[in-house]
Amino acid sequence: MKMCIACGMPMTQISEYPLYDISKNYCKYCANPDGSMMSFEQKLSILTANYIQTYKMDNNTAKYTAYTILKKLPAWRRNQ
Ligand SMILES: [Zn+2]
């Protein structure tokens, strides 16, 4: 079983891969419509919005939390 390198989600089903391509090591939630992987900035803004909505965090806290979590994942460790 693979884990998404960009968000950490375990990928257990073919439907969780971008465009059903199991050679990819990121999930469909981290992919653009064309199947390429989203950028760090894209993931950061999506996750930030998610935290604001789900946990009622303020923008700075949400962004900081999202940043901290993303930086632990293999896709983003070396960037930024
Ligand atoms: Zn993912």
mmCIF file of C-alpha atoms and ligand atoms in Angstrom:
data_model
loop_
_atom_site.group_PDB
_atom_site.id
_atom_site.type_symbol
_atom_site.label_atom_id
_atom_site.label_comp_id
_atom_site.label_asym_id
_atom_site.label_seq_id
_atom_site.Cartn_x
_atom_site.Cartn_y
_atom_site.Cartn_z
ATOM 1 C CA MET A 1 0.000 0.000 0.000
ATOM 2 C CA LYS A 2 1.264 3.441 -0.909
ATOM 3 C CA MET A 3 0.907 6.685 0.968
ATOM 4 C CA CYS A 4 0.429 9.936 -0.845
ATOM 5 C CA ILE A 5 3.715 11.839 -0.754
ATOM 6 C CA ALA A 6 1.904 15.172 -0.807
ATOM 7 C CA CYS A 7 -0.752 14.734 1.906
ATOM 8 C CA GLY A 8 -0.002 11.439 3.669
ATOM 9 C CA MET A 9 -3.285 9.783 2.819
ATOM 10 C CA PRO A 10 -3.074 5.986 2.434
ATOM 11 C CA MET A 11 -4.094 4.993 -1.079
ATOM 12 C CA THR A 12 -5.902 1.691 -0.914
ATOM 13 C CA GLN A 13 -8.090 1.915 -4.001
ATOM 14 C CA ILE A 14 -7.387 2.579 -7.627
ATOM 15 C CA SER A 15 -10.021 5.328 -7.532
ATOM 16 C CA GLU A 16 -7.824 7.280 -5.120
ATOM 17 C CA TYR A 17 -5.035 7.630 -7.673
ATOM 18 C CA PRO A 18 -5.023 10.551 -10.134
ATOM 19 C CA LEU A 19 -6.716 9.412 -13.353
ATOM 20 C CA TYR A 20 -6.583 5.812 -12.009
ATOM 21 C CA ASP A 21 -2.840 5.798 -12.585
ATOM 22 C CA ILE A 22 -1.333 3.592 -9.878
ATOM 23 C CA SER A 23 2.206 4.421 -10.984
ATOM 24 C CA LYS A 24 1.715 7.818 -9.318
ATOM 25 C CA ASN A 25 2.752 8.276 -5.716
ATOM 26 C CA TYR A 26 0.286 11.028 -4.891
ATOM 27 C CA CYS A 27 -3.488 10.865 -4.541
ATOM 28 C CA LYS A 28 -6.223 12.397 -6.662
ATOM 29 C CA TYR A 29 -6.787 15.121 -4.057
ATOM 30 C CA CYS A 30 -3.235 16.324 -4.671
ATOM 31 C CA ALA A 31 -3.501 16.197 -8.447
ATOM 32 C CA ASN A 32 -4.563 18.771 -11.000
ATOM 33 C CA PRO A 33 -7.300 17.806 -13.471
ATOM 34 C CA ASP A 34 -4.590 16.773 -15.960
ATOM 35 C CA GLY A 35 -3.113 14.307 -13.452
ATOM 36 C CA SER A 36 0.007 16.290 -12.573
ATOM 37 C CA MET A 37 0.836 16.961 -8.941
ATOM 38 C CA MET A 38 -0.272 20.224 -7.386
ATOM 39 C CA SER A 39 2.311 22.740 -6.248
ATOM 40 C CA PHE A 40 3.162 23.378 -2.615
ATOM 41 C CA GLU A 41 1.323 26.705 -2.804
ATOM 42 C CA GLN A 42 -1.820 25.021 -4.094
ATOM 43 C CA LYS A 43 -1.816 22.393 -1.357
ATOM 44 C CA LEU A 44 -1.054 25.000 1.261
ATOM 45 C CA SER A 45 -3.996 27.194 0.316
ATOM 46 C CA ILE A 46 -6.399 24.244 0.086
ATOM 47 C CA LEU A 47 -5.341 22.879 3.457
ATOM 48 C CA THR A 48 -5.437 26.324 5.047
ATOM 49 C CA ALA A 49 -9.001 26.868 3.823
ATOM 50 C CA ASN A 50 -9.889 23.420 5.086
ATOM 51 C CA TYR A 51 -8.628 24.152 8.616
ATOM 52 C CA ILE A 52 -10.373 27.497 8.734
ATOM 53 C CA GLN A 53 -13.636 25.814 7.832
ATOM 54 C CA THR A 54 -13.287 22.603 9.831
ATOM 55 C CA TYR A 55 -11.618 23.844 12.997
ATOM 56 C CA LYS A 56 -12.664 27.516 12.917
ATOM 57 C CA MET A 57 -9.028 28.583 13.030
ATOM 58 C CA ASP A 58 -8.002 32.099 12.134
ATOM 59 C CA ASN A 59 -6.106 32.499 8.874
ATOM 60 C CA ASN A 60 -2.608 32.711 10.366
ATOM 61 C CA THR A 61 -3.031 29.722 12.675
ATOM 62 C CA ALA A 62 -4.542 27.650 9.882
ATOM 63 C CA LYS A 63 -1.763 28.542 7.479
ATOM 64 C CA TYR A 64 0.936 27.824 10.028
ATOM 65 C CA THR A 65 -0.625 24.464 10.928
ATOM 66 C CA ALA A 66 -1.023 23.497 7.285
ATOM 67 C CA TYR A 67 2.559 24.521 6.550
ATOM 68 C CA THR A 68 3.939 22.487 9.474
ATOM 69 C CA ILE A 69 2.037 19.381 8.432
ATOM 70 C CA LEU A 70 2.906 19.642 4.754
ATOM 71 C CA LYS A 71 6.606 20.129 5.453
ATOM 72 C CA LYS A 72 6.754 16.701 7.124
ATOM 73 C CA LEU A 73 5.594 14.957 3.965
ATOM 74 C CA PRO A 74 8.079 13.528 1.446
ATOM 75 C CA ALA A 75 6.925 15.699 -1.452
ATOM 76 C CA TRP A 76 7.692 18.981 0.312
ATOM 77 C CA ARG A 77 10.550 18.251 2.657
ATOM 78 C CA ARG A 78 13.180 19.698 0.356
ATOM 79 C CA ASN A 79 11.200 22.592 -1.124
ATOM 80 C CA GLN A 80 10.836 26.117 0.210
HETATM 81 ZN ZN ZN B 1 -2.613 13.435 -1.419
#
